[in-house]
XYZ file of C-alpha atoms in Angstrom:
714
model
C 53.343 3.228 -29.920
C 50.793 2.490 -32.675
C 48.939 -0.733 -33.043
C 52.118 -2.766 -33.059
C 54.509 -0.577 -31.129
C 54.483 -2.709 -28.004
C 54.997 -6.396 -28.199
C 52.641 -7.861 -25.616
C 53.502 -11.491 -26.131
C 54.106 -12.002 -22.454
C 50.536 -11.019 -21.840
C 48.987 -12.511 -24.936
C 50.187 -16.007 -24.097
C 47.638 -16.063 -21.339
C 44.762 -15.416 -23.702
C 42.716 -18.215 -25.305
C 44.548 -19.504 -28.350
C 41.486 -19.993 -30.500
C 40.178 -16.470 -30.274
C 39.268 -16.141 -33.919
C 37.865 -19.661 -34.050
C 35.716 -18.899 -31.025
C 34.247 -15.933 -32.848
C 33.465 -18.065 -35.867
C 31.696 -20.548 -33.646
C 29.997 -17.640 -31.940
C 28.620 -16.375 -35.213
C 27.303 -19.817 -36.132
C 25.078 -20.086 -33.070
C 22.215 -22.511 -33.322
C 19.070 -20.750 -34.457
C 16.469 -23.274 -33.387
C 15.655 -21.207 -30.307
C 15.116 -18.202 -32.532
C 12.687 -20.068 -34.740
C 10.677 -20.904 -31.666
C 10.170 -17.181 -31.160
C 9.418 -16.107 -34.691
C 6.484 -14.124 -33.466
C 8.952 -11.679 -31.970
C 11.021 -11.115 -35.111
C 10.375 -9.063 -38.203
C 10.449 -10.745 -41.590
C 13.834 -11.808 -42.910
C 13.846 -9.017 -45.427
C 14.491 -6.592 -42.630
C 17.653 -8.506 -41.968
C 19.223 -6.592 -39.125
C 18.977 -6.991 -35.392
C 17.208 -3.645 -35.362
C 14.045 -5.448 -36.306
C 14.199 -8.158 -33.683
C 12.826 -5.960 -30.982
C 9.849 -4.602 -32.771
C 7.415 -6.840 -31.009
C 8.662 -5.602 -27.663
C 8.489 -1.912 -28.396
C 5.171 -1.443 -26.646
C 6.030 -2.988 -23.293
C 7.362 0.138 -21.642
C 4.564 2.245 -23.116
C 1.893 -0.181 -21.883
C 3.320 -0.138 -18.373
C 3.538 3.657 -18.328
C -0.043 3.839 -19.578
C -1.148 1.525 -16.759
C 0.468 3.834 -14.220
C -1.118 6.908 -15.829
C -4.530 5.273 -15.709
C -4.402 4.740 -11.959
C -2.888 8.161 -11.273
C -5.615 10.025 -13.148
C -8.405 7.887 -11.717
C -7.109 8.303 -8.184
C -7.182 12.112 -8.333
C -10.605 12.249 -9.948
C -12.093 9.748 -7.515
C -10.540 11.570 -4.560
C -12.145 14.810 -5.745
C -15.516 13.116 -6.287
C -15.332 11.525 -2.827
C -15.550 14.867 -1.032
C -19.345 15.277 -1.528
C -19.879 11.667 -0.420
C -18.014 12.292 2.847
C -19.670 15.659 3.472
C -23.183 14.260 3.070
C -22.702 10.960 4.924
C -24.602 10.883 8.216
C -21.915 8.952 10.078
C -19.180 11.443 9.104
C -21.439 14.356 10.105
C -22.076 12.752 13.488
C -18.360 12.096 14.126
C -17.268 15.591 13.099
C -20.321 17.359 14.528
C -21.214 19.516 11.556
C -24.049 19.907 9.065
C -23.300 20.632 5.416
C -25.397 23.123 3.425
C -28.865 21.801 2.693
C -29.331 21.130 -1.004
C -32.260 19.770 -3.012
C -32.060 15.981 -3.078
C -28.988 16.079 -0.765
C -29.904 12.588 0.463
C -29.050 11.347 -3.034
C -25.603 12.979 -3.222
C -23.685 10.046 -1.628
C -25.493 7.608 -3.887
C -24.911 9.505 -7.159
C -21.223 10.236 -6.558
C -20.586 6.721 -5.252
C -22.043 5.237 -8.420
C -19.726 7.434 -10.526
C -16.690 6.517 -8.421
C -17.566 2.821 -8.511
C -17.960 2.869 -12.293
C -14.831 4.952 -12.905
C -12.474 3.770 -10.175
C -13.859 0.422 -9.079
C -14.599 -1.374 -12.343
C -10.862 -1.587 -13.331
C -10.192 -3.651 -10.199
C -13.015 -6.007 -11.074
C -11.606 -6.387 -14.580
C -8.188 -7.209 -13.158
C -9.768 -9.761 -10.830
C -10.990 -11.832 -13.779
C -7.569 -13.463 -14.513
C -7.132 -14.260 -10.794
C -10.487 -15.986 -10.734
C -9.803 -17.796 -14.014
C -6.485 -19.044 -12.662
C -8.136 -19.897 -9.344
C -5.582 -17.765 -7.554
C -7.550 -15.077 -5.731
C -5.397 -12.138 -4.714
C -5.599 -8.435 -4.042
C -7.813 -7.699 -7.051
C -10.291 -10.411 -6.074
C -10.449 -9.221 -2.473
C -10.913 -5.589 -3.522
C -13.595 -6.568 -6.035
C -15.448 -8.602 -3.421
C -15.470 -5.759 -0.913
C -16.443 -2.956 -3.268
C -19.079 -4.985 -5.144
C -20.759 -6.170 -1.918
C -20.622 -2.670 -0.444
C -22.003 -1.179 -3.668
C -24.857 -3.648 -4.104
C -25.892 -3.414 -0.463
C -25.693 0.390 -0.477
C -27.793 0.680 -3.632
C -30.354 -1.680 -2.110
C -30.338 0.353 1.110
C -30.916 3.552 -0.875
C -33.996 2.224 -2.666
C -35.399 -0.235 -0.130
C -34.933 1.810 3.055
C -32.572 -0.736 4.627
C -30.769 1.949 6.625
C -27.559 3.815 5.805
C -25.463 2.226 3.142
C -21.690 1.837 2.919
C -21.193 4.757 0.554
C -18.357 6.575 2.339
C -16.655 3.278 3.140
C -16.986 2.291 -0.517
C -15.460 5.465 -1.980
C -12.598 5.694 0.513
C -11.782 2.048 -0.102
C -11.649 2.663 -3.863
C -9.578 5.833 -3.350
C -6.947 4.136 -1.220
C -6.751 1.096 -3.485
C -6.259 3.379 -6.497
C -3.510 5.223 -4.629
C -1.822 1.980 -3.612
C -1.975 0.582 -7.118
C -0.649 3.825 -8.600
C 2.322 3.740 -6.219
C 2.857 0.101 -7.056
C 2.821 0.714 -10.795
C 5.224 3.628 -10.438
C 7.603 1.458 -8.422
C 7.626 -1.497 -10.802
C 7.674 0.522 -14.015
C 10.726 -0.229 -16.051
C 11.694 0.293 -19.643
C 11.874 -2.961 -21.613
C 14.631 -1.569 -23.807
C 17.419 -4.178 -23.596
C 16.905 -5.421 -27.134
C 16.626 -1.892 -28.499
C 19.920 -1.008 -26.843
C 21.554 -4.057 -28.415
C 20.223 -3.064 -31.804
C 21.793 0.388 -31.415
C 25.219 -1.224 -31.607
C 24.580 -2.010 -35.250
C 25.261 0.734 -37.795
C 22.424 1.675 -40.135
C 24.544 1.684 -43.270
C 27.635 0.008 -44.676
C 30.131 0.829 -47.422
C 30.021 -2.036 -49.919
C 32.970 -2.435 -52.288
C 32.399 -3.216 -55.965
C 35.153 -3.944 -58.473
C 38.058 -3.198 -56.204
C 37.964 0.336 -54.852
C 34.521 1.578 -55.886
C 32.223 1.787 -52.840
C 28.540 2.410 -52.386
C 26.666 3.209 -49.193
C 23.871 0.695 -48.614
C 21.556 -0.174 -45.705
C 22.983 -2.915 -43.499
C 19.864 -4.934 -44.281
C 20.990 -5.056 -47.951
C 24.238 -6.876 -47.169
C 24.558 -10.517 -48.190
C 27.067 -13.226 -47.409
C 30.126 -12.795 -49.600
C 29.853 -9.017 -49.903
C 33.036 -7.026 -49.356
C 32.676 -3.984 -47.083
C 34.995 -1.179 -46.072
C 35.197 -0.425 -42.349
C 36.772 2.963 -41.767
C 38.656 3.942 -38.570
C 36.309 4.413 -35.635
C 33.312 2.892 -37.438
C 31.113 0.029 -36.225
C 31.502 -3.247 -38.071
C 28.181 -3.853 -39.896
C 28.186 -7.669 -40.088
C 30.104 -10.714 -38.941
C 32.912 -11.414 -41.351
C 36.540 -12.138 -42.133
C 39.225 -9.522 -42.698
C 40.675 -9.820 -46.214
C 42.889 -6.726 -46.139
C 44.182 -4.188 -43.623
C 44.992 -4.348 -39.946
C 43.593 -2.568 -36.896
C 42.790 -2.949 -33.222
C 39.090 -3.686 -32.733
C 37.282 -3.043 -29.443
C 35.147 -6.092 -28.659
C 34.523 -5.177 -25.012
C 30.796 -4.699 -25.574
C 30.478 -8.211 -27.001
C 33.170 -10.410 -25.432
C 33.906 -8.502 -22.244
C 37.619 -8.412 -23.112
C 38.907 -4.972 -22.112
C 41.932 -5.084 -24.422
C 41.289 -4.332 -28.130
C 41.989 -7.320 -30.355
C 44.433 -6.905 -33.218
C 42.875 -7.866 -36.537
C 44.632 -8.633 -39.786
C 43.907 -10.686 -42.902
C 42.178 -13.943 -41.959
C 40.848 -12.732 -38.574
C 37.146 -12.876 -37.748
C 35.207 -9.767 -36.753
C 31.847 -9.408 -35.031
C 28.988 -7.128 -36.012
C 28.574 -4.191 -33.649
C 32.201 -4.042 -32.508
C 34.180 -0.818 -32.949
C 37.101 -0.517 -35.332
C 40.249 1.237 -34.148
C 42.533 3.506 -36.113
C 43.105 1.279 -39.138
C 40.984 0.542 -42.197
C 39.637 -2.966 -42.773
C 38.155 -4.693 -45.751
C 35.829 -7.383 -44.500
C 34.171 -10.282 -46.346
C 30.674 -10.748 -44.891
C 30.026 -14.217 -43.437
C 26.830 -13.587 -41.470
C 24.167 -10.878 -41.529
C 21.005 -9.974 -39.675
C 19.636 -12.747 -37.511
C 22.702 -14.930 -38.083
C 25.208 -12.564 -36.437
C 26.697 -13.065 -32.993
C 24.984 -9.872 -31.814
C 21.604 -11.194 -32.929
C 22.387 -14.409 -31.042
C 22.974 -12.433 -27.857
C 19.710 -10.578 -28.480
C 17.882 -13.903 -28.647
C 19.482 -14.990 -25.401
C 18.265 -11.823 -23.683
C 14.769 -12.345 -25.089
C 14.648 -15.982 -24.009
C 15.942 -15.149 -20.557
C 13.291 -12.443 -20.183
C 10.593 -14.918 -21.153
C 11.938 -17.559 -18.770
C 11.421 -15.433 -15.675
C 8.862 -16.994 -13.331
C 5.759 -15.088 -12.315
C 6.322 -14.048 -8.714
C 3.419 -13.084 -6.480
C 4.031 -10.252 -4.076
C 3.492 -10.715 -0.358
C 0.450 -8.463 -0.245
C -1.222 -10.456 -2.998
C -0.640 -13.695 -1.114
C -2.037 -12.144 2.060
C -5.045 -10.901 0.085
C -5.617 -14.420 -1.257
C -5.633 -15.906 2.216
C -7.865 -13.085 3.460
C -10.292 -13.663 0.583
C -10.906 -17.247 1.655
C -11.084 -16.185 5.298
C -13.689 -13.531 4.459
C -15.860 -15.932 2.432
C -15.677 -18.552 5.158
C -16.483 -16.002 7.875
C -19.411 -14.620 5.850
C -20.913 -18.102 5.323
C -20.501 -19.011 8.990
C -22.023 -15.671 10.010
C -25.037 -16.138 7.731
C -25.661 -19.698 8.934
C -25.176 -18.910 12.620
C -27.409 -15.847 12.660
C -30.088 -17.534 10.534
C -30.167 -20.510 12.894
C -30.332 -18.318 15.996
C -32.622 -15.501 14.874
C -33.921 -16.481 11.457
C -33.076 -14.724 8.219
C -33.675 -10.993 8.465
C -32.105 -7.619 7.702
C -29.703 -7.938 10.622
C -28.277 -11.154 9.118
C -27.677 -9.389 5.803
C -26.076 -6.421 7.557
C -23.739 -8.741 9.513
C -22.662 -10.595 6.360
C -22.006 -7.386 4.416
C -20.097 -5.900 7.356
C -17.854 -8.970 7.511
C -17.101 -8.838 3.782
C -16.392 -5.081 3.752
C -14.230 -5.105 6.878
C -12.263 -8.088 5.570
C -10.721 -5.849 2.895
C -8.649 -3.386 4.892
C -7.702 -0.100 3.284
C -4.157 -0.444 4.585
C -3.505 -3.713 2.770
C -3.420 -1.826 -0.502
C -0.713 0.465 0.897
C 1.261 -1.977 3.042
C 3.728 -2.996 0.335
C 3.611 -0.038 -2.117
C 4.493 2.440 0.650
C 7.507 0.373 1.690
C 8.520 -0.024 -1.947
C 8.298 3.722 -2.567
C 10.432 4.495 0.494
C 12.856 1.694 -0.356
C 13.248 3.031 -3.885
C 13.973 6.530 -2.565
C 16.486 5.188 -0.020
C 18.164 3.171 -2.736
C 18.475 6.222 -4.991
C 20.112 8.226 -2.187
C 22.597 5.384 -1.748
C 23.437 5.032 -5.425
C 21.028 2.132 -6.023
C 18.452 2.487 -8.793
C 15.663 -0.071 -8.337
C 14.145 -0.744 -11.748
C 12.254 -3.877 -10.731
C 10.977 -4.193 -7.158
C 10.672 -7.973 -7.516
C 14.441 -8.032 -7.974
C 14.921 -6.109 -4.741
C 12.508 -8.404 -2.896
C 14.349 -11.464 -4.219
C 17.748 -10.090 -3.128
C 17.188 -11.182 0.489
C 17.169 -14.840 -0.643
C 20.400 -14.711 -2.677
C 22.951 -17.450 -1.936
C 25.550 -16.612 -4.605
C 26.645 -13.348 -6.198
C 28.418 -13.673 -9.542
C 30.602 -10.706 -10.439
C 31.707 -10.073 -13.988
C 35.410 -9.204 -13.813
C 36.058 -6.585 -16.459
C 34.487 -3.237 -15.644
C 32.823 -4.559 -12.483
C 35.486 -5.795 -10.100
C 38.066 -4.045 -12.249
C 38.084 -0.567 -13.743
C 37.597 -1.864 -17.288
C 40.578 0.129 -18.465
C 44.299 -0.442 -18.304
C 46.293 1.168 -15.517
C 49.767 1.041 -14.088
C 49.826 -1.754 -11.537
C 53.388 -1.304 -10.249
C 56.817 0.103 -11.117
C 60.259 -1.270 -10.360
C 63.231 1.039 -10.918
C 66.991 0.759 -11.188
C 69.206 2.487 -8.655
C 69.140 6.246 -8.923
C 65.626 6.432 -10.412
C 62.272 6.849 -8.693
C 58.789 5.928 -9.889
C 57.679 9.514 -10.600
C 60.726 10.274 -12.705
C 60.196 7.031 -14.633
C 56.502 7.798 -15.223
C 57.256 11.351 -16.308
C 59.815 10.253 -18.891
C 57.708 7.319 -20.124
C 54.699 9.628 -20.523
C 56.825 11.978 -22.604
C 57.945 9.163 -24.906
C 54.343 7.953 -25.202
C 52.937 11.443 -25.740
C 51.606 10.913 -29.259
C 50.388 7.325 -28.974
C 46.758 6.265 -28.662
C 47.633 2.722 -27.612
C 45.881 1.652 -24.396
C 49.189 1.028 -22.635
C 50.377 4.498 -23.604
C 47.101 5.965 -22.378
C 47.492 4.152 -19.047
C 50.998 5.571 -18.535
C 49.915 9.102 -19.442
C 46.817 8.878 -17.240
C 48.808 7.862 -14.148
C 51.320 10.635 -14.857
C 48.446 13.161 -14.975
C 46.916 11.779 -11.769
C 50.259 12.279 -10.031
C 50.439 15.794 -11.524
C 53.734 15.045 -13.222
C 55.044 17.253 -16.036
C 56.576 15.167 -18.848
C 59.932 16.527 -20.036
C 60.469 17.669 -23.602
C 61.763 14.949 -25.926
C 62.832 15.109 -29.544
C 63.679 12.856 -32.465
C 60.704 10.616 -31.698
C 60.291 7.487 -33.812
C 58.342 4.263 -33.625
C 60.090 0.900 -33.618
C 57.716 -1.418 -35.450
C 56.755 -4.331 -33.235
C 59.098 -3.189 -30.466
C 58.150 0.197 -29.028
C 59.187 3.826 -29.326
C 62.335 5.884 -28.914
C 63.143 9.555 -28.391
C 66.018 11.743 -27.239
C 66.341 13.879 -24.139
C 69.513 15.715 -23.070
C 71.467 13.951 -25.826
C 70.479 10.559 -24.383
C 68.365 8.095 -26.384
C 65.543 6.485 -24.396
C 63.237 3.620 -25.296
C 59.885 2.269 -24.093
C 58.751 -1.160 -25.208
C 58.109 -4.788 -24.402
C 60.251 -7.920 -24.411
C 61.074 -7.564 -28.091
C 62.616 -4.185 -27.430
C 64.940 -5.897 -24.970
C 65.774 -8.504 -27.629
C 66.659 -5.758 -30.078
C 68.885 -4.025 -27.533
C 70.279 -7.323 -26.186
C 69.187 -6.404 -22.661
C 67.996 -8.799 -19.934
C 66.287 -7.836 -16.648
C 68.558 -8.543 -13.681
C 68.066 -8.957 -9.937
C 64.913 -7.268 -8.618
C 63.788 -6.266 -12.135
C 63.857 -9.939 -13.148
C 61.851 -10.863 -10.047
C 59.404 -8.052 -10.780
C 58.932 -9.281 -14.363
C 58.357 -12.869 -13.263
C 55.799 -11.827 -10.657
C 53.944 -9.633 -13.163
C 53.809 -12.471 -15.676
C 52.378 -14.796 -13.028
C 49.686 -12.203 -12.376
C 48.915 -12.000 -16.109
C 50.132 -8.420 -16.323
C 51.843 -6.814 -19.301
C 55.354 -5.480 -18.627
C 56.950 -2.622 -20.576
C 60.434 -1.285 -20.000
C 62.042 2.135 -19.954
C 65.635 1.769 -21.135
C 68.638 3.453 -22.584
C 70.677 1.750 -25.274
C 72.662 -0.249 -22.748
C 70.644 -0.273 -19.504
C 67.140 -1.099 -18.233
C 65.986 1.871 -16.143
C 62.593 0.545 -15.024
C 59.920 -2.075 -15.529
C 56.255 -0.981 -15.535
C 53.501 -3.561 -15.109
C 50.233 -2.734 -16.839
C 46.929 -4.320 -15.824
C 43.213 -3.804 -15.829
C 43.293 -2.406 -12.309
C 41.038 -3.771 -9.588
C 38.559 -1.305 -8.137
C 39.620 -0.160 -4.696
C 36.221 -1.107 -3.242
C 36.077 -4.634 -4.673
C 37.921 -6.491 -1.916
C 35.900 -4.882 0.891
C 32.646 -5.587 -0.953
C 33.507 -9.264 -1.323
C 34.534 -9.585 2.323
C 31.278 -7.934 3.442
C 29.190 -10.257 1.290
C 30.993 -13.311 2.621
C 30.412 -12.052 6.177
C 26.689 -11.942 5.348
C 26.838 -15.617 4.375
C 26.683 -14.955 0.642
C 29.066 -16.854 -1.626
C 30.948 -14.827 -4.252
C 31.887 -16.115 -7.708
C 33.638 -14.427 -10.624
C 32.705 -14.797 -14.290
C 34.853 -13.576 -17.170
C 35.740 -14.126 -20.788
C 39.380 -13.475 -19.927
C 41.976 -16.236 -19.696
C 42.170 -18.467 -16.633
C 45.543 -16.983 -15.673
C 44.108 -13.460 -15.565
C 40.947 -14.631 -13.779
C 42.825 -16.637 -11.146
C 45.204 -13.750 -10.501
C 42.322 -11.348 -9.849
C 40.402 -13.930 -7.800
C 43.443 -14.582 -5.625
C 43.809 -10.885 -4.823
C 40.139 -10.579 -3.941
C 39.693 -13.838 -2.029
C 37.216 -15.375 -4.499
C 37.124 -19.177 -4.526
C 34.717 -19.932 -7.387
C 35.950 -18.741 -10.802
C 34.374 -19.171 -14.238
C 37.023 -18.188 -16.803
C 37.252 -18.162 -20.610
C 33.450 -18.110 -20.818
C 32.021 -17.136 -24.211
C 29.134 -14.637 -24.268
C 26.553 -17.266 -25.233
C 27.627 -19.404 -22.281
C 27.560 -16.801 -19.517
C 23.918 -17.286 -18.701
C 24.541 -21.056 -18.649
C 26.787 -20.544 -15.624
C 23.897 -18.829 -13.894
C 21.623 -21.743 -14.791
C 24.170 -24.252 -13.461
C 24.109 -22.607 -10.047
C 20.316 -22.290 -10.102
C 20.023 -25.998 -10.872
C 22.000 -26.621 -7.688
C 19.155 -24.971 -5.801
C 20.927 -21.655 -5.342
C 19.430 -18.211 -5.700
C 21.793 -16.259 -7.919
C 22.551 -12.563 -8.340
C 24.614 -11.412 -11.329
C 26.650 -8.177 -11.329
C 27.887 -7.032 -14.745
C 28.434 -4.114 -17.080
C 28.753 -5.336 -20.673
C 26.525 -6.392 -23.538
C 27.782 -9.925 -23.105
C 26.501 -9.853 -19.511
C 22.939 -9.005 -20.558
C 21.606 -12.587 -20.909
C 23.132 -13.575 -17.571
C 21.770 -10.433 -15.893
C 18.306 -11.259 -17.162
C 18.546 -14.971 -16.342
C 19.707 -14.420 -12.752
C 17.227 -14.194 -9.912
C 18.571 -10.679 -9.397
C 20.400 -8.767 -12.151
C 22.620 -5.909 -10.954
C 24.217 -3.606 -13.523
C 27.157 -1.290 -13.001
C 25.970 2.214 -13.881
C 29.142 3.009 -15.778
C 28.558 0.038 -18.066
C 26.668 -0.309 -21.323
C 23.037 0.688 -21.766
C 22.185 -2.907 -22.600
C 23.444 -4.210 -19.275
C 21.498 -1.490 -17.468
C 18.311 -2.239 -19.410
C 18.640 -5.976 -18.681
C 19.086 -5.603 -14.932
C 16.512 -5.138 -12.190
C 18.890 -3.013 -10.120
C 21.513 -0.501 -11.276
C 24.499 0.721 -9.249
C 24.567 4.376 -10.258
C 28.016 5.019 -8.773
C 29.578 1.842 -10.197
C 30.703 0.974 -6.671
C 30.826 -2.764 -5.809
C 30.234 -1.864 -2.141
C 26.744 -0.782 -3.148
C 25.994 -4.452 -3.872
C 26.213 -5.016 -0.106
C 23.725 -2.183 0.425
C 21.282 -3.922 -1.911
C 21.082 -6.977 0.328
C 20.806 -4.907 3.500
C 18.053 -2.811 1.929
C 16.243 -5.908 0.685
C 16.246 -7.560 4.089
C 15.162 -4.385 5.868
C 12.345 -3.676 3.421
C 11.105 -7.266 3.607
C 10.943 -7.062 7.396
C 8.998 -3.825 7.144
C 6.620 -5.349 4.579
C 5.845 -8.241 6.924
C 5.201 -5.819 9.785
C 2.910 -3.726 7.602
C 0.965 -6.737 6.422
C 0.301 -7.660 10.035
C -0.754 -4.118 10.855
C -2.914 -3.968 7.725
C -4.641 -7.335 7.932
C -3.830 -8.655 11.393
C -6.616 -6.728 13.089
C -9.042 -8.901 11.125
C -8.223 -11.693 13.576
C -10.365 -9.691 16.023
C -12.452 -7.509 13.702
C -14.038 -10.266 11.591
C -15.282 -12.343 14.566
C -16.614 -9.184 16.240
C -18.318 -8.068 12.997
C -19.797 -11.550 12.649
C -21.286 -11.247 16.149
C -19.170 -13.805 17.998
C -19.609 -11.762 21.227
C -23.151 -10.536 20.547
C -24.457 -12.336 23.669
C -22.202 -10.079 25.739
C -23.399 -6.950 23.982
C -20.266 -6.579 21.873
C -21.105 -6.120 18.210
C -18.832 -4.349 15.726
C -20.774 -1.877 13.612
C -19.737 -1.080 10.030
C -18.794 2.444 11.127
C -16.484 1.253 13.894
C -15.019 -1.322 11.517
C -14.300 1.440 9.013
C -12.685 3.495 11.782
C -10.415 0.565 12.649
C -9.486 0.291 8.984
C -8.561 3.963 8.928
C -6.433 3.600 12.052
C -4.594 0.622 10.566
C -3.874 2.714 7.475
C -2.282 5.424 9.636
C -0.223 2.844 11.536
C 0.978 1.278 8.272
C 1.998 4.675 6.887
C 3.932 5.582 10.049
C 5.587 2.170 10.260
C 6.730 2.427 6.645
C 8.387 5.761 7.440
C 10.505 4.087 10.136
C 12.335 2.275 7.337
C 14.156 5.529 6.620
C 16.100 5.077 9.858
C 17.834 1.937 8.584
C 21.577 2.278 8.082
C 22.856 0.643 4.916
């Protein structure tokens, strides 16, 4: 059953009629958007999509370096904090111990605090600069305010005898903020490799034909429009072009999403990066480098990445509000105490206490701890969280768009059903069909053999095998000649399906399934419907999502007949069919323009722009590297039911984040007024030491509360 052994006309009629024309249009994508991003593209002389990603190569490295910076600084600062704690009077009083007396021991907290502030604190102040410039104070601004006030006051106290400074409070605050930021960076770290993965689809070299049969191996970047190239069996096609000689089945699944290889012959268009089958092709180049369809998809991914809005995390928003609250409280405290008692050291101490207490240690851990636990829980449930903002956004999703091929379906052909004549059963039919198809690499043959293996069937021995061009195959067993083929085989044998076999054929055609027949010379033994089988978990996943109030849509490049058939089986109402790769992300935009928050679930290269454009991109782990690199969340087990777990996990983690933020910062509702002296007339005045103790307790509560997230059932 070679490339033309089965006639699949009954199936092919459901496919778009202008397939080749669509590819030509695909290759001629408008490049104006690309010119707007020339800063991200290598000079034209480089030519191939390999170069397009050069400007992005450092993103992952920069992010990893940021994480490393905070990890190293945290451990060093934690080590350097030990002498500060040991030689702080307040700590000694609480723990009831005296450290060894050393020369100049009264200077130990000061010296080590200065080192820790310079090494661990200055980075936060540097990161606060953009927040201040944008007039959007957040966590960095609040941290910088607290540590700078504590540092300045403590240095002044050391030299001007103003009493004990805030040295131990300062270093522990820096330590915990470094730890929180390290955890945060580790959680959000993701490789920005989508464009590199796309570029990998392109071969590095091509075989250019000169003067008929003479070939030379040249870099793909050296190809020009009009060149003639040889594409050997199994090789990647180096450039968009038109077949001038040869015929083969070409796998375009990574570009178009179509699971079935497309037969190519003279006059057909081919796309750079697609995989040739078992035939040789001579291709006339029509587009190279930045003009190819693959390069167009790369631009779409890049543009979608750049279009993502900058989302502030909850902790940062809380820190912004707390920053203004702290400044306001400090001003009111200074004015009130100055009016009542005049300006003195006590006024300064009250103001500093308010500003230091206003930055709780726990706020730096409130969200990162939940994120770390959420990430671990996700991994145990087959959910890889590559971008925590995607997981946070999942709780707000209104619509989930599933790509059909490879996501809701297996992405490979399988036997959907079998109808047999009297005296035959399905296993006997499969066993014999697998024997006849034993030497074929055709996808339909592979599907039949695979199901036979799964059922542990042993194909009988056949002999006198031969292929019937355009019709099927034949072979003998027990002196009986058997055939497997499509409708044209029946035409050749003058056979017509009758009764239940006719009904079976009609039903399969309505469901956009391919039907092949097992026959003898004068009788149809069985009809076998072949389809890209639906994953067993898909229907339950869709029902669960709909029960959660989330609408489900399906997006596919397949024909409307195929799409509607799958949607009907799964209970999906909204279907986007016959969608070209460059238009998939437009469907996401259409829904977003309706005010909906959209999640996209896909597995192919052609899904990458839509995955990136969506509010939440979810990639099937069994899919292409490009889809995985473009998504914020990856389903490791390729199980659609895990999509439901994502939304449950998102909602649970968000609830826990809110709780932690209240535990981390909520005590300030009482602590700041008490530190400011609101109840001083009644003898209630919060000292810096007690304020620091409250901060430590809130940190413990936040850590314990985050651990309770592990009890959630997904």
